[in-house]
Tab-separated table of C-alpha atoms and ligand atoms in Angstrom:
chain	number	residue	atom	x	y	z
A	23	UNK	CA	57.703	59.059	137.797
A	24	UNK	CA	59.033	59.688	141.426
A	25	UNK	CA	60.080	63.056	142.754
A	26	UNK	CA	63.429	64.212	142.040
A	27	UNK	CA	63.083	67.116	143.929
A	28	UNK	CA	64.418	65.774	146.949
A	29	UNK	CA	67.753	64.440	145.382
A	30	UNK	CA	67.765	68.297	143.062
A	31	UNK	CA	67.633	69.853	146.852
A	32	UNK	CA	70.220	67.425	148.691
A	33	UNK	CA	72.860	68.087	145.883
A	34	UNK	CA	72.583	71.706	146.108
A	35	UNK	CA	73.041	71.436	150.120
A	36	UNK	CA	76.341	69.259	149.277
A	37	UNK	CA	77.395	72.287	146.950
A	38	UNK	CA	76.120	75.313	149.509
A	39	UNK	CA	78.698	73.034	152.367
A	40	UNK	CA	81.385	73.227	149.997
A	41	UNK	CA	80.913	76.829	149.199
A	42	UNK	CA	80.954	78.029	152.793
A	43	UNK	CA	77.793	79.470	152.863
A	44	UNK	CA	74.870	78.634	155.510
A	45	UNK	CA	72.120	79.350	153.183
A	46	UNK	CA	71.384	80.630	149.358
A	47	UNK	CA	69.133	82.929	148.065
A	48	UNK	CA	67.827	81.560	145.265
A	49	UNK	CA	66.158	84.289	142.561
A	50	UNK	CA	66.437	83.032	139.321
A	51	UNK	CA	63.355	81.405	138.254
A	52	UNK	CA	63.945	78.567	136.135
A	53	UNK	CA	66.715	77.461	139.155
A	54	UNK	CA	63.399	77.835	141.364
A	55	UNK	CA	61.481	75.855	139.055
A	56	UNK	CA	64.036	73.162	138.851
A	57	UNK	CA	64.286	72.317	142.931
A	58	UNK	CA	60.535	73.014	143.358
A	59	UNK	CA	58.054	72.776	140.444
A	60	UNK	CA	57.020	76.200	141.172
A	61	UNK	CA	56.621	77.510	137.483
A	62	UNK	CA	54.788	81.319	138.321
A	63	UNK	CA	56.617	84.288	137.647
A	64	UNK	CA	57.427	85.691	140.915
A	65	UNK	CA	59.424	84.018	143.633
A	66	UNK	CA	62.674	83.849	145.762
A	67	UNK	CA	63.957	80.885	147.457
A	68	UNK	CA	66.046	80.508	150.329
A	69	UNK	CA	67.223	76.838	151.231
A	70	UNK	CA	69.938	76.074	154.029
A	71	UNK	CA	70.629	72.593	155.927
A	72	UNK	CA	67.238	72.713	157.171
A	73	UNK	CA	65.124	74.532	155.618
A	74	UNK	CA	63.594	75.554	152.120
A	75	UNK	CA	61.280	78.348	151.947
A	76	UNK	CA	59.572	79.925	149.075
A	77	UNK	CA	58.337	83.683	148.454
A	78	UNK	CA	55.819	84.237	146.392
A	79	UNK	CA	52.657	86.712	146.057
A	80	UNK	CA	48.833	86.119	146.363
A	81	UNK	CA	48.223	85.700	142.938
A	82	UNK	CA	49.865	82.565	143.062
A	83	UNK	CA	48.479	81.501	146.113
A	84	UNK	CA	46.409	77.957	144.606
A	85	UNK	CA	49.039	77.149	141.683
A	86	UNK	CA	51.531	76.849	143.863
A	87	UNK	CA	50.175	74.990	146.515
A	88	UNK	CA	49.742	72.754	143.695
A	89	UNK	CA	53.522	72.794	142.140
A	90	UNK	CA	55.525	72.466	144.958
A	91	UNK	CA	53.502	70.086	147.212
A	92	UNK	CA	56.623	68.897	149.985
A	93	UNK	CA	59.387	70.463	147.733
A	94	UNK	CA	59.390	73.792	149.816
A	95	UNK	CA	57.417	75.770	152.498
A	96	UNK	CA	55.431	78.286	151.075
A	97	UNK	CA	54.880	81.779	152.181
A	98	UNK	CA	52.355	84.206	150.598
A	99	UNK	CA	54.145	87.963	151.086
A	100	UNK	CA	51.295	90.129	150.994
A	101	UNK	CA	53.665	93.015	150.722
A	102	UNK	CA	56.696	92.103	148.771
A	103	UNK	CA	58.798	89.436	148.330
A	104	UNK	CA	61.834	91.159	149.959
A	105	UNK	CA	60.182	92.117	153.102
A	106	UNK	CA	59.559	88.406	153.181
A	107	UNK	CA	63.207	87.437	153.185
A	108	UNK	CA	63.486	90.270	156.401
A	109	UNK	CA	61.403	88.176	158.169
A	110	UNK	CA	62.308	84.901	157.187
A	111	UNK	CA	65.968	85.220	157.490
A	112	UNK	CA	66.200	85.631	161.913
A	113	UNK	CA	63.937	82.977	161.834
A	114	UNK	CA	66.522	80.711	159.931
A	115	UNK	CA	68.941	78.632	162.936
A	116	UNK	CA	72.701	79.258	162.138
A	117	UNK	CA	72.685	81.179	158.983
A	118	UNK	CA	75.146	83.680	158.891
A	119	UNK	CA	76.512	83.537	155.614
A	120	UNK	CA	73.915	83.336	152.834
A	121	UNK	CA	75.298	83.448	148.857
A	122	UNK	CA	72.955	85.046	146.224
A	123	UNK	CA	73.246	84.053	142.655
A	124	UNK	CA	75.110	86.708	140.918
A	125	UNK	CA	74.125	86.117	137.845
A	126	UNK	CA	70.341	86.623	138.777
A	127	UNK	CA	70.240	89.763	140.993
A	128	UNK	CA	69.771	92.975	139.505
A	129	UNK	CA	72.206	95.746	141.388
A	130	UNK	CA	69.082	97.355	142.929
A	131	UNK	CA	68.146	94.357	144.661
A	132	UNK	CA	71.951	93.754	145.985
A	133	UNK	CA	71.644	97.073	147.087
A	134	UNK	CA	68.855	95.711	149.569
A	135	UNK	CA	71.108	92.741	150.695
A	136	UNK	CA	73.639	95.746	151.774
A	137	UNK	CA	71.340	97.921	153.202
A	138	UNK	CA	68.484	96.046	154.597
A	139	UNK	CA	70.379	92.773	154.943
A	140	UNK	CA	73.393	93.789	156.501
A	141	UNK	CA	73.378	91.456	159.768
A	142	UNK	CA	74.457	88.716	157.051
A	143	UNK	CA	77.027	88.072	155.589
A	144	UNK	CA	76.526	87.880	152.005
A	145	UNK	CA	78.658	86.023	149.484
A	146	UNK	CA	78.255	85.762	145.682
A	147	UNK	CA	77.894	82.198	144.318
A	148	UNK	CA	77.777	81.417	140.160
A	149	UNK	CA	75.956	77.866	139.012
A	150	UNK	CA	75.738	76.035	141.897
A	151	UNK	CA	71.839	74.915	140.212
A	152	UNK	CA	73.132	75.614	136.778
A	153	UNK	CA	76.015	73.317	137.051
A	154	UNK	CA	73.487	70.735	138.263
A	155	UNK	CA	70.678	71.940	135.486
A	156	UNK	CA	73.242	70.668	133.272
A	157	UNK	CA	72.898	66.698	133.223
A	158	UNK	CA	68.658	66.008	132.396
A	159	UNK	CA	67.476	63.304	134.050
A	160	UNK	CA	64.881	61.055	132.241
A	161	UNK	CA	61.792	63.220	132.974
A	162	UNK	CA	63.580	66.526	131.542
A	163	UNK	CA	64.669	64.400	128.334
A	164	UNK	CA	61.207	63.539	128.051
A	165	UNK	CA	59.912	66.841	128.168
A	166	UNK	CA	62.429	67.957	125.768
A	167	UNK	CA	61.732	65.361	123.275
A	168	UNK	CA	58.503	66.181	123.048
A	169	UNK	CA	58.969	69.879	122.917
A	170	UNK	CA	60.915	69.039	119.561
A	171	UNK	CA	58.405	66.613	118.454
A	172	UNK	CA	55.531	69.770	118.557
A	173	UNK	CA	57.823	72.027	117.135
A	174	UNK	CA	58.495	69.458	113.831
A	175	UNK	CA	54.589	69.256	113.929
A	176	UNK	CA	53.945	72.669	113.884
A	177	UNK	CA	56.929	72.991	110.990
A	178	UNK	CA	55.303	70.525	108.982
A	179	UNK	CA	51.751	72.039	109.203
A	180	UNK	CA	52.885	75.246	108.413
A	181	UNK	CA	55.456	74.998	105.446
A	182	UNK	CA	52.297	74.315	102.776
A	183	UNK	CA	50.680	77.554	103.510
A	184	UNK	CA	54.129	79.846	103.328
A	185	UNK	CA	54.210	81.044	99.996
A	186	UNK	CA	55.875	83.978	98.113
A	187	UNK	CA	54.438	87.209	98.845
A	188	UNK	CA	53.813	86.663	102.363
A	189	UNK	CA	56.179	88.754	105.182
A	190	UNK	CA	58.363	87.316	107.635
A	191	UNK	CA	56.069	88.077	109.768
A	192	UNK	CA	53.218	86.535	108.562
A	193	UNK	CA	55.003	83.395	107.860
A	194	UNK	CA	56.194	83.645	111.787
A	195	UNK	CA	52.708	83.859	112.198
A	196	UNK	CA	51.431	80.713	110.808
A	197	UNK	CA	54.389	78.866	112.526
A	198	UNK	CA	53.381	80.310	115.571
A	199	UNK	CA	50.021	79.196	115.120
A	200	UNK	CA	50.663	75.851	114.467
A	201	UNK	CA	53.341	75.424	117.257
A	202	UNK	CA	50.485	76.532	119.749
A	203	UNK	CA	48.015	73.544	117.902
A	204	UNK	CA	50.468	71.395	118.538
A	205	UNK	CA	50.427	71.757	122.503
A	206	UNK	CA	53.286	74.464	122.349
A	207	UNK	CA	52.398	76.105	126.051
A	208	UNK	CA	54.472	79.169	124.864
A	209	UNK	CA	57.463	80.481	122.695
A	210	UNK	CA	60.830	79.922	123.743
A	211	UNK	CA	61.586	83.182	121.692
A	212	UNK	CA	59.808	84.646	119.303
A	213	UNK	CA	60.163	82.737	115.936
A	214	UNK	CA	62.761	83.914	112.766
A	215	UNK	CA	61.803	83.815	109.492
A	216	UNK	CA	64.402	85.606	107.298
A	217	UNK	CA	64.603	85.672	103.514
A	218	UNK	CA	66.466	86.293	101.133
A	219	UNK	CA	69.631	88.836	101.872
A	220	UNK	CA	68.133	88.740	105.753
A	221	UNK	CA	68.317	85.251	106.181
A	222	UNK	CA	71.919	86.263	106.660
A	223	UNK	CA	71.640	88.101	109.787
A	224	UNK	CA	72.413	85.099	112.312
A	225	UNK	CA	70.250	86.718	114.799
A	226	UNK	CA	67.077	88.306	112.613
A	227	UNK	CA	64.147	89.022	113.686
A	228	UNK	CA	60.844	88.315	111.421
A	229	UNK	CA	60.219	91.580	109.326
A	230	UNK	CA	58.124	93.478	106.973
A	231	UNK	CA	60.231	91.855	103.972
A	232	UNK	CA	57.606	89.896	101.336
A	233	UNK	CA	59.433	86.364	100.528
A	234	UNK	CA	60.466	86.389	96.959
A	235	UNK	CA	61.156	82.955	94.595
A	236	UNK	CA	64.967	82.275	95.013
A	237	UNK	CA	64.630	83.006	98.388
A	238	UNK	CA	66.710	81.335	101.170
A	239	UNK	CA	63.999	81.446	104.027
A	240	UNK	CA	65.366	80.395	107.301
A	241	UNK	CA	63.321	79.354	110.006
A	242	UNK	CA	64.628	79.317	113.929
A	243	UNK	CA	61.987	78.672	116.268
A	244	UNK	CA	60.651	76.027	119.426
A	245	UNK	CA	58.514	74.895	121.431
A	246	UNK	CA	57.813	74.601	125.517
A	247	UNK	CA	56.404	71.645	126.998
A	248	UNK	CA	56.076	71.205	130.761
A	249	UNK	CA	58.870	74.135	130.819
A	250	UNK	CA	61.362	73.105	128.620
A	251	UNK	CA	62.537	74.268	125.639
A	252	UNK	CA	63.622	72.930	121.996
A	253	UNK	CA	65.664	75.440	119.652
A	254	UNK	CA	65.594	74.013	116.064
A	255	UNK	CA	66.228	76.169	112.852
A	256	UNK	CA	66.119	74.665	109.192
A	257	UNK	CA	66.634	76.684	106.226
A	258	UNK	CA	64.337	76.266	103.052
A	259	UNK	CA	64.696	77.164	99.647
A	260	UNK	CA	61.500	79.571	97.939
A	261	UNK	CA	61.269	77.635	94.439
A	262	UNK	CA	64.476	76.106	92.961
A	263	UNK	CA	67.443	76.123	94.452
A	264	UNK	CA	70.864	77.458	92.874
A	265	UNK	CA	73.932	75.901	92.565
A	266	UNK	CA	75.655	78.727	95.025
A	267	UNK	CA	72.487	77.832	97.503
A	268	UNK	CA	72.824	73.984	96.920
A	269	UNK	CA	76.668	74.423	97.638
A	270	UNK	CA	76.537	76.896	100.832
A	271	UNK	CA	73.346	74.735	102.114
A	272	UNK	CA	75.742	71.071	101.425
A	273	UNK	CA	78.542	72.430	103.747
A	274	UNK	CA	76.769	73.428	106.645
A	275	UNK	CA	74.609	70.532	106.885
A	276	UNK	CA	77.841	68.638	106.616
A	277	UNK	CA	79.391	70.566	109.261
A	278	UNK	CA	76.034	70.144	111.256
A	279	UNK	CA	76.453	66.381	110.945
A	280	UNK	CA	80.146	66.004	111.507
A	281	UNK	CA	79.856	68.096	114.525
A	282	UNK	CA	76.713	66.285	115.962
A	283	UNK	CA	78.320	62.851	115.367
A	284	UNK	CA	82.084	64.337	117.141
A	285	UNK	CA	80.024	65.060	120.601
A	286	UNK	CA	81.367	63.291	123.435
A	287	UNK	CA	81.200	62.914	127.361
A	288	UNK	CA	84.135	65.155	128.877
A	289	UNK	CA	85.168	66.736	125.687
A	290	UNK	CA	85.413	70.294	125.911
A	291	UNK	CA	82.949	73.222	124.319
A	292	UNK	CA	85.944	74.188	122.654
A	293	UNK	CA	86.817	70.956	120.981
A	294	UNK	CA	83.145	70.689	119.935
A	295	UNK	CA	83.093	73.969	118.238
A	296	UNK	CA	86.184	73.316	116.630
A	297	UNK	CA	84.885	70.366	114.972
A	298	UNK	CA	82.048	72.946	112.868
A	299	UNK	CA	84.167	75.149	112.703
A	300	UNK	CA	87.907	73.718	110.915
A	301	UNK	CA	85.520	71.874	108.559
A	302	UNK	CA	83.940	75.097	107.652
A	303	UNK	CA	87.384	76.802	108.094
A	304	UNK	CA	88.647	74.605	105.319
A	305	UNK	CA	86.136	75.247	102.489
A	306	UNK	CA	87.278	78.975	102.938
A	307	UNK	CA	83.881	79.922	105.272
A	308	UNK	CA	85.661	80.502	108.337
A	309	UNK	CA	84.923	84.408	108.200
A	310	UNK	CA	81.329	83.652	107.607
A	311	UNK	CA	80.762	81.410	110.679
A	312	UNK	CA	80.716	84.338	113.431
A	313	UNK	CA	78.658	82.235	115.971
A	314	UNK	CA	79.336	79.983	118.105
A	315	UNK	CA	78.538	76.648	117.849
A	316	UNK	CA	75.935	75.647	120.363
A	317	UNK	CA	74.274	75.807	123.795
A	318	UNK	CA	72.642	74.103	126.434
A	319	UNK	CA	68.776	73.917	126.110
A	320	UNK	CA	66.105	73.284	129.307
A	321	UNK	CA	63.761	75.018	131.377
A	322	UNK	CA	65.859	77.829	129.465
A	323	UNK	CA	66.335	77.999	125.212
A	324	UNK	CA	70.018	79.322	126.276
A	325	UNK	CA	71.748	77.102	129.228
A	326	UNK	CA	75.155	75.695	129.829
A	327	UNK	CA	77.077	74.156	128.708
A	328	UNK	CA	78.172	76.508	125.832
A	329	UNK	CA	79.521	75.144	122.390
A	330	UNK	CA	82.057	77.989	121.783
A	331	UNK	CA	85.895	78.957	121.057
A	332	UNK	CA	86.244	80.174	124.693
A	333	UNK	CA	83.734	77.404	126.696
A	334	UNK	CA	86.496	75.584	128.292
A	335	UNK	CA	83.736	73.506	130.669
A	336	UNK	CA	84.170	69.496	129.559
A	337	UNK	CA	80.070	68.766	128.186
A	338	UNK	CA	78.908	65.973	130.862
A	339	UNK	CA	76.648	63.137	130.525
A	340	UNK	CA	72.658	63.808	130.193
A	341	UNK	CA	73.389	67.210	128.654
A	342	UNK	CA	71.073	68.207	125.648
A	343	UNK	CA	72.989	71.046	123.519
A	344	UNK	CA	72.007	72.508	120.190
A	345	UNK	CA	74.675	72.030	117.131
A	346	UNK	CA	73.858	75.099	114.759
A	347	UNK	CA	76.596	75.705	112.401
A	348	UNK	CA	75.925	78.472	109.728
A	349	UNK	CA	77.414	80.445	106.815
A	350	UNK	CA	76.219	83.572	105.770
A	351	UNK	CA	76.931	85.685	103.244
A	352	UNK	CA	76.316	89.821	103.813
A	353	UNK	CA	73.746	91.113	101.055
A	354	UNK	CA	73.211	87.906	99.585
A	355	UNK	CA	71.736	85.551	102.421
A	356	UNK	CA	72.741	82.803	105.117
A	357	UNK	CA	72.761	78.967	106.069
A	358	UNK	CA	72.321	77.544	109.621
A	359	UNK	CA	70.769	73.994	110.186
A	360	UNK	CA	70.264	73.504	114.071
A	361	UNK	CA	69.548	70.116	115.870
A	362	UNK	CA	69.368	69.464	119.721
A	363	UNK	CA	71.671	66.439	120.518
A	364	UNK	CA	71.295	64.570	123.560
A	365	UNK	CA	74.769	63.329	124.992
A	366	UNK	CA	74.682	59.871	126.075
A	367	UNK	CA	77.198	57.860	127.963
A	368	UNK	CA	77.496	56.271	124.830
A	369	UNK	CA	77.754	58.960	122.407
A	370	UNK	CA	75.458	61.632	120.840
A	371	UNK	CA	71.897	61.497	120.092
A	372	UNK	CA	70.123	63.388	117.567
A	373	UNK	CA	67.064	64.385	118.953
A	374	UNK	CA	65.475	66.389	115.902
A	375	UNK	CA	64.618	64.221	113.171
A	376	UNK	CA	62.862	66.656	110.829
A	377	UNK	CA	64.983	65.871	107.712
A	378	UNK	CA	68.115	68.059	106.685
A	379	UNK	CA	68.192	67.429	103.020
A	380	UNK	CA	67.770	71.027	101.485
A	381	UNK	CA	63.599	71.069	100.673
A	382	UNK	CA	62.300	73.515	97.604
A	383	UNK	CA	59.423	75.344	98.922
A	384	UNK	CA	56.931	75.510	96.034
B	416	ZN	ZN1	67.626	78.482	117.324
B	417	ZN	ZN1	69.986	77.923	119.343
């Protein structure tokens, strides 16, 4: 496959002209990642019209060599990074004004641009990269595809051996283990199981609770491949289901589907979320669907463009977003069903195909 770098790097030079700035200092790491491969976990970037130079530290000094090839310069700070951009920056022709990302730099560090870097100019900028992130080109829907293709693996190999009796935990652990067997490089977060009255926590963790028959067990999880990210959650069933369960679990995996099928180029998050979210509305959940819809995934498991009541952003062409609708019921336990949908000029894709019919753990 040929480099995108290049093109990732020219756009962003289009966008840093059109923001007035002469330069941008780039410290969010998956935006680093994105324009130069470099995948270690300490770095800043600076690019202007000329030049694009990356920070990094000596214990990165053969991976990145490696990563970034022609993307960027490299400089090894032996002291830190920031001292780095001190010296880099007068070396830099024409840059005066230089943006930072201000939704990557922690106050402490902008307290350095004030202090230390106050020759410049400095101007905050917000998803100039993100906005770009946005729209996967063919290599980053590959990688994504197959990031959901080890996490339905790793699902599959690990349902037999979760049982009642065993914690959340425990089952999290044999998921866990599985995603890594399947080529899972890492965890995207770490993996929910929740069960019974937990599994309606939208956001649980995996605790010291044994799973009981009657159980719902829900299961959010993913997997990383070259960097990126899938986000799927199913919900199971511990034994036979009940009619309450099989009516709760109907609706949101029709909402799920109606809302995955609705996805379109230019609509808005809004509209998408709507879609979930009046069908749910209808059947008298409304109060028990306090999420929002869905988000972007990528190098990141949350990205834009967000699925929500207040994401006003029209989704674009190329994004991948998660559809999650869920219902969930306080003390007695909780739905979601999440997919990752590709948006195509031509309409949505489902990327997930693990099935969605509710499945009876035995
Ligand atoms: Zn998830
Ligand atoms: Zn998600």
């Amino acid at each position: 496959m040929s480099d995108v770098r290049p093109a990732r790097l020219a756009l962003l030079r289009d966008q840093l002209a059109r923001t007035d700035v002469d330069a941008l200092l780039v410290s969010s790491l998956a935006n680093i990642r994105y324009l130069t491969g470099f995948a270690g976990s300490s770095a800043l970037l600076v690019v202007s019209a000329r030049d694009c130079v990356l920070l990094t530290d000596f214990r990165y000094e053969a991976q990145v060599a490696d990563e970034v090839g022609a993307s960027a310069q490299v400089r090894i700070e032996p002291t830190s990074l920031w001292n780095g951009v001190w010296l880099l920056l007068p070396t830099l022709a024409g840059v005066e004004r230089v943006g930072f990302e201000s939704a990557h730099l922690i106050h402490r560090d902008f307290q350095r641009l004030l202090e230390q870097g106050s020759r410049w100019n400095w101007r905050p900028t917000s998803d100039l990269i993100e906005a770009q992130r946005m729209s996967k080109d063919p290599g980053e829907i590959a990688n994504i595809v197959r990031a959901i293709e080890i996490a339905e693996r790793a699902l599959n190999s690990a349902l037999p051996a979760i049982h009642a009796g065993l914690t959340e935990t425990q089952a999290a652990g044999i998921l866990e283990l599985e995603l890594r067997n399947a080529g899972s490089e890492a965890y995207p977060f770490a993996s929910i199981v929740a069960s019974g009255p937990r599994s309606a926590l939208p956001h649980a963790r995996a605790g010291d609770r044994r799973l009981t028959r009657g159980d719902f067990v829900l299961v959010d999880f993913g997997a990383v491949y070259n960097g990126y990210c899938s986000d799927i959650t199913r919900t199971f069933v511990l034994g036979a289901a009940s009619n309450e369960q099989r009516t709760i679990y109907d609706i949101v995996c029709e909402a799920n589907a109606r809302a995955s099928g609705a996805l379109r180029v230019g609509m808005t998050g809004i509209a998408a979320d709507r879609v979930a979210r009046e069908y749910i509305d209808a059947l008298g959940f409304g109060e028990a669907f306090g999420h929002s819809l869905g988000h972007g995934i990528g190098l990141e498991v949350h990205e834009a463009p967000r699925l929500a009541k207040t994401a006003e952003a029209p989704l674009v062409r190329g994004a991948v977003v998660t559809i999650e609708p869920g219902i969930y019921k306080p003390g007695w336990g909780g739905v979601r069903i999440e997919d990752d949908v590709l948006l195509t000029a031509d309409g949505p894709r489902v990327l997930t195909t693990f099935p969605r019919e509710l499945r009876e753990l035995s």
